[in-house]
XYZ file of C-alpha atoms in Angstrom:
591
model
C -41.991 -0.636 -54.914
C -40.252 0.382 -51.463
C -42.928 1.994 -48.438
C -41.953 5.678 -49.304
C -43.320 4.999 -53.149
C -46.644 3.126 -51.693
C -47.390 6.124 -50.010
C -47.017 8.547 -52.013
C -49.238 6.410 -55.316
C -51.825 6.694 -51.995
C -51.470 9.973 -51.459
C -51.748 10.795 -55.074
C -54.732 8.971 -55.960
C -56.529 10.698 -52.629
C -55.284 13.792 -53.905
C -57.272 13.612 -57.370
C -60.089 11.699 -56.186
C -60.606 14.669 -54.027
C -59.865 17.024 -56.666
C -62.145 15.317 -59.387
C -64.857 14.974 -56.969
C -64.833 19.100 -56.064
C -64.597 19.724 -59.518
C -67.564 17.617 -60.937
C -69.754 19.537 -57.945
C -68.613 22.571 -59.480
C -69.743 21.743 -62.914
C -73.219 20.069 -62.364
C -73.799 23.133 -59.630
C -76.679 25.593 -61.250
C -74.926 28.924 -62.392
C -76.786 30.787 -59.454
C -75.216 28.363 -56.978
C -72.133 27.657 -58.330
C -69.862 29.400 -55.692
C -66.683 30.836 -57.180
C -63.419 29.431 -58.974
C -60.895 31.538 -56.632
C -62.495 29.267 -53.858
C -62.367 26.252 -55.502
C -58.751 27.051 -56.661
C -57.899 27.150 -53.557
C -59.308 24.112 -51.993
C -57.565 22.095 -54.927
C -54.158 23.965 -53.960
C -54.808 23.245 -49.973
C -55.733 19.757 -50.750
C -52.761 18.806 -52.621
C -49.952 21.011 -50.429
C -51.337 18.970 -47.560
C -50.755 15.760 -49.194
C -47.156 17.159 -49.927
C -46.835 17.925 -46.221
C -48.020 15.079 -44.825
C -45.294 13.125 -46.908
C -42.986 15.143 -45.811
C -43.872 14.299 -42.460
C -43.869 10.211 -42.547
C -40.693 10.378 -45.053
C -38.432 13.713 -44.021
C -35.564 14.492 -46.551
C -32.291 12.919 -45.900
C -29.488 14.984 -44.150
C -25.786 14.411 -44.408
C -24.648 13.190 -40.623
C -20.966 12.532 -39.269
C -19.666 10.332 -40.602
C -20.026 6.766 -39.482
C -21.132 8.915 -35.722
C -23.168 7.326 -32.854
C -23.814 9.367 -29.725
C -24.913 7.298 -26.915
C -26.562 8.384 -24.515
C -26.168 7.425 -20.542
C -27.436 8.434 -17.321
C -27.293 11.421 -16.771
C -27.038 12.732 -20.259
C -29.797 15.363 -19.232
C -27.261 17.238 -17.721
C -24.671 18.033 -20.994
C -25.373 20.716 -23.099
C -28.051 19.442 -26.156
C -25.598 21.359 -28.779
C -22.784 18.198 -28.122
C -24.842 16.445 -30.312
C -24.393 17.422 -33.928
C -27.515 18.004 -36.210
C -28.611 14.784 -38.111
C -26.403 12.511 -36.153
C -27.746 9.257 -35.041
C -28.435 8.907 -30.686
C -29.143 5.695 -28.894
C -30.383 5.904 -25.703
C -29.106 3.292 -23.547
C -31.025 1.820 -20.122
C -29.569 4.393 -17.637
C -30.183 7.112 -20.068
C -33.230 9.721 -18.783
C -35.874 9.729 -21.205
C -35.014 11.482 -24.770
C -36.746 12.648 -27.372
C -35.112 11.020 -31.058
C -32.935 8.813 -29.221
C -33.265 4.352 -30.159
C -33.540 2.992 -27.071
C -31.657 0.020 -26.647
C -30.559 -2.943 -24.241
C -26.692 -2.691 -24.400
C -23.875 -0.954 -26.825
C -22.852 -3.952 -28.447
C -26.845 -4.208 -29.709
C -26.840 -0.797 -30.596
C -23.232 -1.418 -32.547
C -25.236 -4.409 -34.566
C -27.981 -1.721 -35.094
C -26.054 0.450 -36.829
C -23.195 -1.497 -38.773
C -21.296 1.609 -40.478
C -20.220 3.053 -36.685
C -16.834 4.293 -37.657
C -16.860 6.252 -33.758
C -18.281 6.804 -30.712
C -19.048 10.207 -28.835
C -20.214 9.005 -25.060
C -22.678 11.373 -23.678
C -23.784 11.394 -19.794
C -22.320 9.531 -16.703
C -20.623 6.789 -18.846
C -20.706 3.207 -19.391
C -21.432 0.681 -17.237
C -19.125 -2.167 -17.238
C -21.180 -3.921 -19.318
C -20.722 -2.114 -22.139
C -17.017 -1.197 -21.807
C -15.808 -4.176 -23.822
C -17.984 -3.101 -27.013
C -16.495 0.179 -26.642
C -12.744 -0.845 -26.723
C -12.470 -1.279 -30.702
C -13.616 1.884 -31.395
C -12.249 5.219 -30.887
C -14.388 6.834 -28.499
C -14.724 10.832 -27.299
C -16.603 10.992 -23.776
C -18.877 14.430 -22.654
C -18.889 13.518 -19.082
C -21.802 15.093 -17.042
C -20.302 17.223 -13.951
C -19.708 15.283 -10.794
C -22.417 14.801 -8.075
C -21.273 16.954 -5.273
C -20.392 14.541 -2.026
C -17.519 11.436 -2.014
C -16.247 10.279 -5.462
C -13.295 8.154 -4.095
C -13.114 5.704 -1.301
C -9.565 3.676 -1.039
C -9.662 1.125 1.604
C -6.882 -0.318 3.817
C -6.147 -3.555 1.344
C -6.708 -6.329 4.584
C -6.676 -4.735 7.829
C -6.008 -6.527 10.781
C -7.304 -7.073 14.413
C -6.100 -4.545 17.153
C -3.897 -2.068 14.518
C -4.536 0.635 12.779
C -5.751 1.504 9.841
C -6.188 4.290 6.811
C -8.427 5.315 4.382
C -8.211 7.552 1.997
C -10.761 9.583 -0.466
C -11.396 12.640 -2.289
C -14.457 14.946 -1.837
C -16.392 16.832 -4.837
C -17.889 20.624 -3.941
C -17.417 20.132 -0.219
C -15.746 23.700 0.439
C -14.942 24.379 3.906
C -16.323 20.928 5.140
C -15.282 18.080 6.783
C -14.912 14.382 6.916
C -15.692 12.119 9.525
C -14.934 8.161 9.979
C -17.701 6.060 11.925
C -17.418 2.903 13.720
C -19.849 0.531 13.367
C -21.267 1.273 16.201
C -21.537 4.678 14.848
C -19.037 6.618 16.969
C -16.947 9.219 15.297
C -13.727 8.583 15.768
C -11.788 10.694 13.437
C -12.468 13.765 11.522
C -10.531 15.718 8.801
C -10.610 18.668 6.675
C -10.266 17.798 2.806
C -7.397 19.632 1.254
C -8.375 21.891 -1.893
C -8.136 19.239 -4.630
C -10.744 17.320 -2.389
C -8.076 14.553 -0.985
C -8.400 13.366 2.834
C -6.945 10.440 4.924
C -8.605 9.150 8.194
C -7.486 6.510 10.744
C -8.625 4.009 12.888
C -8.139 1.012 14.926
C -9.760 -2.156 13.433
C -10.300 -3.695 16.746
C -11.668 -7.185 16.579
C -10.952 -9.932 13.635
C -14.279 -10.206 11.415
C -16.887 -8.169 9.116
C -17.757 -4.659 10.497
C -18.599 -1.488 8.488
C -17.892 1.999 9.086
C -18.816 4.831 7.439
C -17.387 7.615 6.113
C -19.530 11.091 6.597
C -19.322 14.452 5.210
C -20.633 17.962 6.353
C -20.619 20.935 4.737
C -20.098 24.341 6.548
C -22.815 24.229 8.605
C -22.429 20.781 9.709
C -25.526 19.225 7.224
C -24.366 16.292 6.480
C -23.679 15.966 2.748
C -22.910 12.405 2.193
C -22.892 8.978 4.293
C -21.198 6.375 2.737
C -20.530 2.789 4.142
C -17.009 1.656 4.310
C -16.933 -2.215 4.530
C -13.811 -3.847 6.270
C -13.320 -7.598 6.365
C -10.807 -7.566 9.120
C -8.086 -10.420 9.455
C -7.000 -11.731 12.602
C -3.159 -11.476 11.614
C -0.208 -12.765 13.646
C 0.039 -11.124 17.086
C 2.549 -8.549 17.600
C 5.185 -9.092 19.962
C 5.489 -5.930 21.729
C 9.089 -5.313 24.504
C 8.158 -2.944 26.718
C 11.497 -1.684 28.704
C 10.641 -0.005 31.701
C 13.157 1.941 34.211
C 10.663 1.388 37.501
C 7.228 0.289 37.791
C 4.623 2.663 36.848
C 1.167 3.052 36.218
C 1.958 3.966 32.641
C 2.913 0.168 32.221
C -0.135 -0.981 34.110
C -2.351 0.089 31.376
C -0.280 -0.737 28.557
C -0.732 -4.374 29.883
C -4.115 -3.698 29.793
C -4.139 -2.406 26.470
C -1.951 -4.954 25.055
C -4.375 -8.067 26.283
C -7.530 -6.382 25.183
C -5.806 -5.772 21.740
C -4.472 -9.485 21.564
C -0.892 -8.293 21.357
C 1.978 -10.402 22.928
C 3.608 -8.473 25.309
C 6.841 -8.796 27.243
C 7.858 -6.104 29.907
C 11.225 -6.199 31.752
C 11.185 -3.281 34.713
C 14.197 -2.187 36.437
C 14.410 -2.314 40.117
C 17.603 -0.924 40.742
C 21.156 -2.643 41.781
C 20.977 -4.510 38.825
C 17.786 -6.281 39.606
C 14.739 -6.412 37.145
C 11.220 -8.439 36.739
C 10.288 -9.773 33.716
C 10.196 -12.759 31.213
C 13.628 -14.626 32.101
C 13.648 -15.730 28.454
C 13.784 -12.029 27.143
C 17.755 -10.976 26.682
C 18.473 -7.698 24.981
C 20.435 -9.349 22.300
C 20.135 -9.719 18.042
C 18.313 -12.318 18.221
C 15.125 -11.413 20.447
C 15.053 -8.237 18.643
C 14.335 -9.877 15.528
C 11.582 -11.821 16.952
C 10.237 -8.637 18.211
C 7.867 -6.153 16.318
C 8.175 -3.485 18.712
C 10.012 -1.853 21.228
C 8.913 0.538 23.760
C 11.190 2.132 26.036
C 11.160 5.141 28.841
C 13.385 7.368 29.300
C 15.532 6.024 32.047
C 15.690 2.300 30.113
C 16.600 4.176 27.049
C 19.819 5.739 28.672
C 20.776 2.740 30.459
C 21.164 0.044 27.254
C 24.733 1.138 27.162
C 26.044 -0.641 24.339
C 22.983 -2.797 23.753
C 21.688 0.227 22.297
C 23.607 -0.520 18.948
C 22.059 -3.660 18.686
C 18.395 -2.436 19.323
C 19.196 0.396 16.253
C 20.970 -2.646 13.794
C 16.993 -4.306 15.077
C 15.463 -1.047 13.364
C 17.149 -0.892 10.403
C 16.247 -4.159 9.636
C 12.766 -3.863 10.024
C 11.677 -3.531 13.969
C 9.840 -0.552 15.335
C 10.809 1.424 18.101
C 9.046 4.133 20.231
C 11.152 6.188 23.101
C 9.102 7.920 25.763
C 11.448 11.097 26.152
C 8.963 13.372 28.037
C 11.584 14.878 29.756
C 15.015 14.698 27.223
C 16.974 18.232 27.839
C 20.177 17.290 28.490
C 22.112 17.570 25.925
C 23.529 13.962 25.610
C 19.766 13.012 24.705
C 19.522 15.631 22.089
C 22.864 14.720 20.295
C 21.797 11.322 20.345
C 18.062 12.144 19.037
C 20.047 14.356 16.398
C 22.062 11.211 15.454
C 18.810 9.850 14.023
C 17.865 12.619 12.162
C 14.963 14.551 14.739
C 15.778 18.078 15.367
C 15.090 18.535 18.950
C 13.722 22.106 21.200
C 12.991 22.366 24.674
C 10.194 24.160 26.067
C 8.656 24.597 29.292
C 6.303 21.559 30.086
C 2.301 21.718 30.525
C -0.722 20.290 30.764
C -2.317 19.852 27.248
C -5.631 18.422 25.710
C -5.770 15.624 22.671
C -7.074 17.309 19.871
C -10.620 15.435 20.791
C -13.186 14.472 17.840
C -16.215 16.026 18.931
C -20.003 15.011 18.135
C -21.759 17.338 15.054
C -22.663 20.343 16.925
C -20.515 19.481 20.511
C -17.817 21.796 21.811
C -14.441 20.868 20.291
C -13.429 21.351 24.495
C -16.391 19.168 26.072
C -14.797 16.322 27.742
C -11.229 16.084 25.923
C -8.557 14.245 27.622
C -5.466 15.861 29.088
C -1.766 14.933 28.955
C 1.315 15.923 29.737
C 3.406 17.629 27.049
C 7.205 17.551 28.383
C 9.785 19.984 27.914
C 11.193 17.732 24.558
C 10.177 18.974 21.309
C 10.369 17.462 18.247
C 11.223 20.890 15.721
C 11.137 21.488 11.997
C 10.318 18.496 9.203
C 12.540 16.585 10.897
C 10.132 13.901 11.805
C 6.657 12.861 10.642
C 3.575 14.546 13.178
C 1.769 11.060 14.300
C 0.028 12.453 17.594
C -1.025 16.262 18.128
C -2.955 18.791 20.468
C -5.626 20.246 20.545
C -3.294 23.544 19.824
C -1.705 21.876 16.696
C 1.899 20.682 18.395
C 3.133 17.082 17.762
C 2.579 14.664 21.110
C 4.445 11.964 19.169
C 6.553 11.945 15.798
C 8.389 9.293 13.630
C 10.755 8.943 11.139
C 12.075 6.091 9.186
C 15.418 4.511 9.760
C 16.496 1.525 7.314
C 13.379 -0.924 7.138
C 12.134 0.563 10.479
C 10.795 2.974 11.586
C 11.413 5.390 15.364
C 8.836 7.065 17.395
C 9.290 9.583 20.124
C 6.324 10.364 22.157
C 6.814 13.495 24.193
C 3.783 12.137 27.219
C 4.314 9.185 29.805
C 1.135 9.646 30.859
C -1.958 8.121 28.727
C -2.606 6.126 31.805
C -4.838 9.374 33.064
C -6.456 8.919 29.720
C -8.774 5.215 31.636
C -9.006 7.153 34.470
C -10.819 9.972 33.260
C -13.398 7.461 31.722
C -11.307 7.778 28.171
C -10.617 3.910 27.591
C -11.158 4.031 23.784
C -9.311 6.953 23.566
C -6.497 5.602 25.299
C -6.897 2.676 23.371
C -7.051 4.074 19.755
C -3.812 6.213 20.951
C -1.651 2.868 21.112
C -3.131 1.435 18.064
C -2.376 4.420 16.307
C 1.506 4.357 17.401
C 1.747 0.149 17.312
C 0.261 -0.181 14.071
C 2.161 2.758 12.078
C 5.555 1.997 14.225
C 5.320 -1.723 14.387
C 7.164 -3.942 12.265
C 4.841 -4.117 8.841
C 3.844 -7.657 7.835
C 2.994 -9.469 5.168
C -1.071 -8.903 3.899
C -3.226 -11.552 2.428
C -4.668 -10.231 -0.737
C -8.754 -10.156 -1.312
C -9.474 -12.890 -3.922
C -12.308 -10.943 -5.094
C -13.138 -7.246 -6.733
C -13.584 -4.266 -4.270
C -17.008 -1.851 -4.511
C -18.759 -4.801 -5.909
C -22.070 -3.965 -6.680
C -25.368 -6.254 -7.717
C -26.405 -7.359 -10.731
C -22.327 -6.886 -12.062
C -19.708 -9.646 -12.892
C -17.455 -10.151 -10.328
C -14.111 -11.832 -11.525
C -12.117 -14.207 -8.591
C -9.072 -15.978 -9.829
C -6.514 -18.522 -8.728
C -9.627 -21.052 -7.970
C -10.421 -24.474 -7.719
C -12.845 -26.524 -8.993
C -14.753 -27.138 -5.346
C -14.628 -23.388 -5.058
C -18.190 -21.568 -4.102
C -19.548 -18.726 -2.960
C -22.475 -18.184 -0.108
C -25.191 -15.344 -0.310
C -25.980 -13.069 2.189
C -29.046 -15.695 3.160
C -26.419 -18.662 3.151
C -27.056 -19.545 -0.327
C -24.040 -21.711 -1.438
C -23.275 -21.787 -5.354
C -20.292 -23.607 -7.090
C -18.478 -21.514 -9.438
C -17.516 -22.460 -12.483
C -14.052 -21.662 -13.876
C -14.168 -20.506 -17.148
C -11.079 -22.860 -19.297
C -10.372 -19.685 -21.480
C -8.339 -18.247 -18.889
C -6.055 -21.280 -18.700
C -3.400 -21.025 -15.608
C -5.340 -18.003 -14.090
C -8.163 -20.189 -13.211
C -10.960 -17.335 -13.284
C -14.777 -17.750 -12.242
C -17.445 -14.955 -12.502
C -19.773 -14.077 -9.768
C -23.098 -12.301 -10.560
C -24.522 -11.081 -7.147
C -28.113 -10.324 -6.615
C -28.753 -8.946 -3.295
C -26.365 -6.532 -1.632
C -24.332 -7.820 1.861
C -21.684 -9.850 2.777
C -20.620 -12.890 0.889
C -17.827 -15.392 1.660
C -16.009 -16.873 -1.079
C -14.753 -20.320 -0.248
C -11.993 -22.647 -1.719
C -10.609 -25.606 0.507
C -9.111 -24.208 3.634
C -9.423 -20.600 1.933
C -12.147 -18.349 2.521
C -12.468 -14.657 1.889
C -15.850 -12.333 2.677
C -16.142 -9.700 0.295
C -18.965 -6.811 0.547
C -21.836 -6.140 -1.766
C -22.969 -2.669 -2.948
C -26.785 -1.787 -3.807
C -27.198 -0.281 -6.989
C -28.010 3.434 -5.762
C -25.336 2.950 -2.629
C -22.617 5.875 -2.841
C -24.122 7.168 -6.251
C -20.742 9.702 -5.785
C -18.646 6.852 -6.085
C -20.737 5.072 -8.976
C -20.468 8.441 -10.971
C -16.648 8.609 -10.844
C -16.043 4.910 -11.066
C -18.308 5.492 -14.601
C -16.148 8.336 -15.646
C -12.853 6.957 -14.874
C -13.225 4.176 -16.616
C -15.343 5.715 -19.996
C -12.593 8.444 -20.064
C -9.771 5.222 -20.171
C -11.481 3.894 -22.563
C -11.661 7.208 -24.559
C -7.783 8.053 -24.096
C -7.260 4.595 -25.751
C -7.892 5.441 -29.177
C -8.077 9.053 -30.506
C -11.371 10.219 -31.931
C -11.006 11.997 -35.088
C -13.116 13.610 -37.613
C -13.620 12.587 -41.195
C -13.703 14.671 -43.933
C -15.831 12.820 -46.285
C -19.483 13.052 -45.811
C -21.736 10.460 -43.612
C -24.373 8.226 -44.368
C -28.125 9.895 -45.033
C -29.955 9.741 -42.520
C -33.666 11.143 -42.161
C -34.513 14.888 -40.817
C -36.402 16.353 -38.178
C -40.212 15.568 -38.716
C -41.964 17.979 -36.589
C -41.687 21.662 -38.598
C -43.477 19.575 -41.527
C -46.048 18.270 -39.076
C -46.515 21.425 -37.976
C -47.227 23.074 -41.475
C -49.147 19.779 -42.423
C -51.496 20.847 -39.482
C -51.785 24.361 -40.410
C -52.572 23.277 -44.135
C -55.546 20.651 -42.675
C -56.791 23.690 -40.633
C -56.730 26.198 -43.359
C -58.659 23.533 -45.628
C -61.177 22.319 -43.087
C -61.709 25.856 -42.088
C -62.396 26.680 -46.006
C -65.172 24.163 -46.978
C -66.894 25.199 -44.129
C -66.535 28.747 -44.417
C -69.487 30.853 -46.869
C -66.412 33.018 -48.450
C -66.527 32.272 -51.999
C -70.195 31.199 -52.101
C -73.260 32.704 -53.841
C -75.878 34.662 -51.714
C -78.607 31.569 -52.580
C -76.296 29.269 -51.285
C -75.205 31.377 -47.828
C-alpha cells in the first residue's frame, strides 16, 4: 500500500465514522428534537467534500511537465520574469538563489542532477552559475535567462605584468553609465587619468606603474552629476623589468635635458646623453657611437631638433634601428622648413604649420575642481601633426595632439611638438612631468618580453584557483604568512597543475624554487559588476555549447499546485464548523 492509499483508507474511515455517528444522533433524537434531514444532509455532504479536499491538498493531481526540464534557479533569479518558467516544470533553487516559493533547494547542480535522474535539459534562470557548477552543466544542453546587468563596471582587463617606471593600460566597459566618466586612482588615491566611456560602454586609461612591487589602484565611475557610481580596486603586481636604455641626443645644453636626467634616475632608466657643443665638440659617454650596433642595444632614442638635422647619414642607420624594433621620439617644436616636412612626410606624418602658443595639458581635475585650476602650460610650436596620419599620444586641454606616433617596421616614431616639460617641475608639476615621459617611454620604447602570471586573474575566496607548470616544493603563503604546499594533481600529467582554495581576500605569493609570483584575492561581494558578467559570460558559453531544444513527446508527471485545494479545503472546514454550530435546521425545543 503506497502513502497516497494510507491516507485516503484514513480519510475514509474518518469520513463514515463521522457520518455514522451524526446519523445514529439523528435516529435516537425524540421526534420533537430531532432537527431536520436537509441539515443533516448537508453536514454528511460537507464532511465528506472536505475529506476529498483535504486529499487533494497532501496528494495534488499529476500534470504533464517539459519534458525531462529543470529550471535552476540562481542569484538573482528575482529579477526575470516568473512566466520563463513553464507551468508544472520542476525548479531547484540553488545557494545564491533569493528565496522561492516551490523551488528544492539544493547544495550544488550536480546534486540537484542526481535528484532528478530523467534531466534531459537545463533552462538557467538568474545571474548564472558559479564555477562550481559549470562542469555539471557541460553535458547537457543548456538555455540561460540572464537577469539584466547591475548598472556600474562589468569588465576590468589589466595590463598582463606591468613594469617599474613605464606605462601602463587598462581597459573596461561600463553598464548604464550615460554621460559619465571614468577615473583611474593611484594607490595613494590620486586621480590620475579620466575618460569618457564610448556608447557601447568601452574605455581605456593609462598610467605609470612607478615602483617594482604590489600596489592597487582603483578604477572609479561617476555619473552625470559626478556621484560616484562604482569603485572598484584594480590590483597590479608590478615587475621590476630590465632597465631601459634611453640615448638622449642633444644639439646644446638645456634645461629640457636637466630634467630628463632627473626623470630618468627617479624612474630607474639607463640613460646616455651626448650634447653638442659646437666645432665638432660634444660631452657625453665616450663609449656611445652613433653606429648599428649601439642602436640595437638601445630602447630609445630621443633627439631635438638641431641633433636630428645634423646625423647626416647616420640618420639611415638610426631608421634601419626602428624598423627593427627601437623607439624613437624627435622634438620638432619648431620644424617649418620644408626639408623637415618632406622628411617627416617620408615616414608617413602629414605635417601643418601654425602659429606657436602657449597651451595647457588637458589636466585631470579633482570631482567637483575646475578643469583650469592649476593645469600646467607648454609650448605648442608652429609643427603640426595633421589628418590620421599619426596616432594622438599627448593632447591639450583644447583637444590638439602635443605628441603623436606611428609605427615603422618593429618600431615605432614619436614627434612631440613641446621642448619644454622642464616648466612642468618648476611650476610644482613633478608627477605630471613625470607621468608625461612614462607615457611617451613606455608606448615608444622598444617592447620587451613579459613574464606571464602563473596563477588565475579576479581570483576570488572560497574558488579553485588552478597554477600550472609546478613543482613538487611549490607553495603558496596567505595574506597572514600562512605557507601551504600544493599538491599537484598526477591527472594532468606534463602540465603539472595544483589547485588553490583561498579563504581570506589579499595578496598571496605563489612560490616555486627561485620563482615567485603574488597574485590578488577578491572578497566575495568585491566588484559585484564584475561578478555578474563574469557569471553570465561564462553560463551563456556554456549555453551556446549545445543547443536547447524542445521535445515533442510529453514529460514525466509531476504533482500540481496545492494551494487552490487548500484554499477550498478551508472554506469547506469553515462552512461545516460554522453549520453544527449554527440553530438553522433545528427544532424550536432545541434552539
Amino acid at each position: 500500500m503506497t502513502l497516497s492509499q494510507a491516507v485516503a483508507l484514513l480519510l475514509a474511515c474518518a469520513v463514515v465514522a463521522a457520518g455514522a455517528r451524526l446519523l445514529v444522533r439523528f435516529i435516537r433524537a425524540p421526534a420533537t428534537e430531532r432537527p431536520r434531514a436537509l441539515r443533516v444532509v448537508a453536514l454528511l455532504l460537507l464532511q465528506g467534500l472536505a475529506a476529498v479536499l483535504l486529499y487533494r491538498t497532501l496528494f495534488p493531481p499529476s500534470v504533464h511537465g517539459p519534458a525531462g526540464l529543470l529550471v535552476v534557479a540562481t542569484a538573482n533569479a528575482d529579477r526575470v520574469p516568473a512566466d520563463v518558467v513553464p507551468a508544472g516544470a520542476r525548479r531547484v533553487a540553488l545557494p545564491e538563489a533569493p528565496a522561492l516559493h516551490d523551488a528544492e533547494r539544493v547544495p550544488d547542480l550536480a546534486t540537484a542532477l542526481r535528484h532528478h535522474p530523467g534531466t534531459t535539459r537545463l533552462r538557467i534562470v538568474g545571474a548564472g552559475l558559479t564555477p562550481r557548477d559549470l562542469d555539471a552543466a557541460h553535458d547537457l544542453p543548456v538555455e540561460f535567462i540572464a537577469a539584466p546587468l547591475p548598472a556600474g563596471l562589468v569588465a576590468l582587463w589589466p595590463p598582463t605584468s606591468p613594469q617599474a617606471g613605464r606605462a601602463f593600460h587598462v581597459a573596461g566597459r561600463t553598464n548604464d553609465l550615460r554621460d559619465g566618466r571614468v577615473e583611474l586612482l593611484d594607490p595613494a588615491g590620486r586621480t590620475t587619468a579620466t575618460a569618457t566611456a564610448a556608447p557601447d560602454g568601452h574605455f581605456v586609461l593609462s598610467g605609470d606603474a612607478g615602483i617594482a612591487g604590489p600596489a592597487t589602484w582603483r578604477v572609479r565611475l561617476r555619473d552625470r552629476a559626478g556621484r560616484v557610481v562604482d569603485d572598484v580596486a584594480l590590483p597590479l603586481d608590478v615587475a621590476p623589468g630590465e632597465r631601459l636604455r634611453v640615448l638622449v641626443l642633444a644639439g646644446a645644453p638645456n634645461p629640457e635635458l636637466k630634467y630628463l636626467r632627473r626623470w630618468a634616475s627617479d624612474a630607474g632608466l639607463a640613460m646616455d646623453a651626448r650634447i653638442a657643443l659646437g666645432g665638432g665638440m660634444a660631452i657625453g659617454n665616450a663609449s656611445t657611437t652613433l653606429d648599428a650596433a649601439s642602436f640595437a642595444r638601445t630602447d630609445l632614442v630621443v633627439l631635438d631638433q638641431r641633433s636630428w638635422q645634423a646625423l647626416g647619414t647616420r640618420r639611415a642607420a638610426l631608421l634601419q634601428a626602428v624598423r627593427g624594433g627601437l623607439g624613437l621620439l624627435l622634438q620638432l617644436p619648431g620644424a617649418t622648413s620644408a626639408g623637415d616636412r618632406a622628411t617627416l612626410h617620408a615616414l608617413g606624418f602629414d605635417t601643418a604649420v601654425a602659429a606657436s602658443k602657449e597651451t595647457r595639458l588637458d589636466a585631470t581635475p579633482a570631482p567637483g575642481a575646475r578643469a583650469e585650476a592649476g593645469a600646467p602650460t607648454l609650448t605648442r610650436g608652429a609643427l603640426r601633426i595633421a589628418g590620421m596620419s599619426a596616432v594622438p599620444l599627448l593632447r591639450d586641454a583644447d583637444g590638439v595632439p602635443l605628441a603623436s606616433w606611428r609605427a615603422l617596421g618593429l618600431g615605432r616614431i614619436g614627434v612631440a611638438t613641446f621642448d619644454d616639460s622642464y616648466r612642468l617641475v618648476l611650476a610644482g608639476q613633478a608627477q605630471r612631468h613625470h607621468d608625461l615621459w612614462a607615457a611617451l617611454s613606455g608606448t615608444l620604447a622598444r617592447p620587451r618580453p613579459s613574464t606571464q602570471p602563473m596563477a588565475a586573474d579576479d581570483a576570488r575566496i572560497d574558488e579553485r584557483i588552478v597554477a600550472c607548470g609546478l613543482s613538487s616544493a611549490a607553495t603558496v603563503v596567505a595574506p597572514g604568512g600562512i605557507r601551504s604546499r600544493l599538491r599537484v594533481d598526477p591527472a594532468t600529467g606534463a602540465r603539472a597543475c595544483a589547485g588553490i582554495w583561498p579563504r581570506v581576500p589579499g595578496w598571496y605569493t605563489l612560490e616555486d624554487g627561485d620563482r615567485a609570483q603574488r597574485f590578488h584575492v577578491r572578497a566575495a561581494a568585491d566588484a559585484p559588476g564584475l561578478r555578474a558578467a563574469q557569471l553570465h559570460d561564462a553560463t551563456a558559453q556554456v549555453a551556446g555549447a549545445l543547443p536547447a531544444r524542445e521535445s515533442a513527446r510529453p514529460g514525466a508527471e509531476v504533482p500540481g499546485t496545492r494551494w487552490p485545494w487548500l484554499l477550498a479545503w478551508l472554506a469547506v472546514a469553515a462552512a461545516g464548523w460554522w453549520l453544527e454550530r449554527a440553530r438553522v435546521g433545528l427544532p424550536r425545543s432545541a434552539q
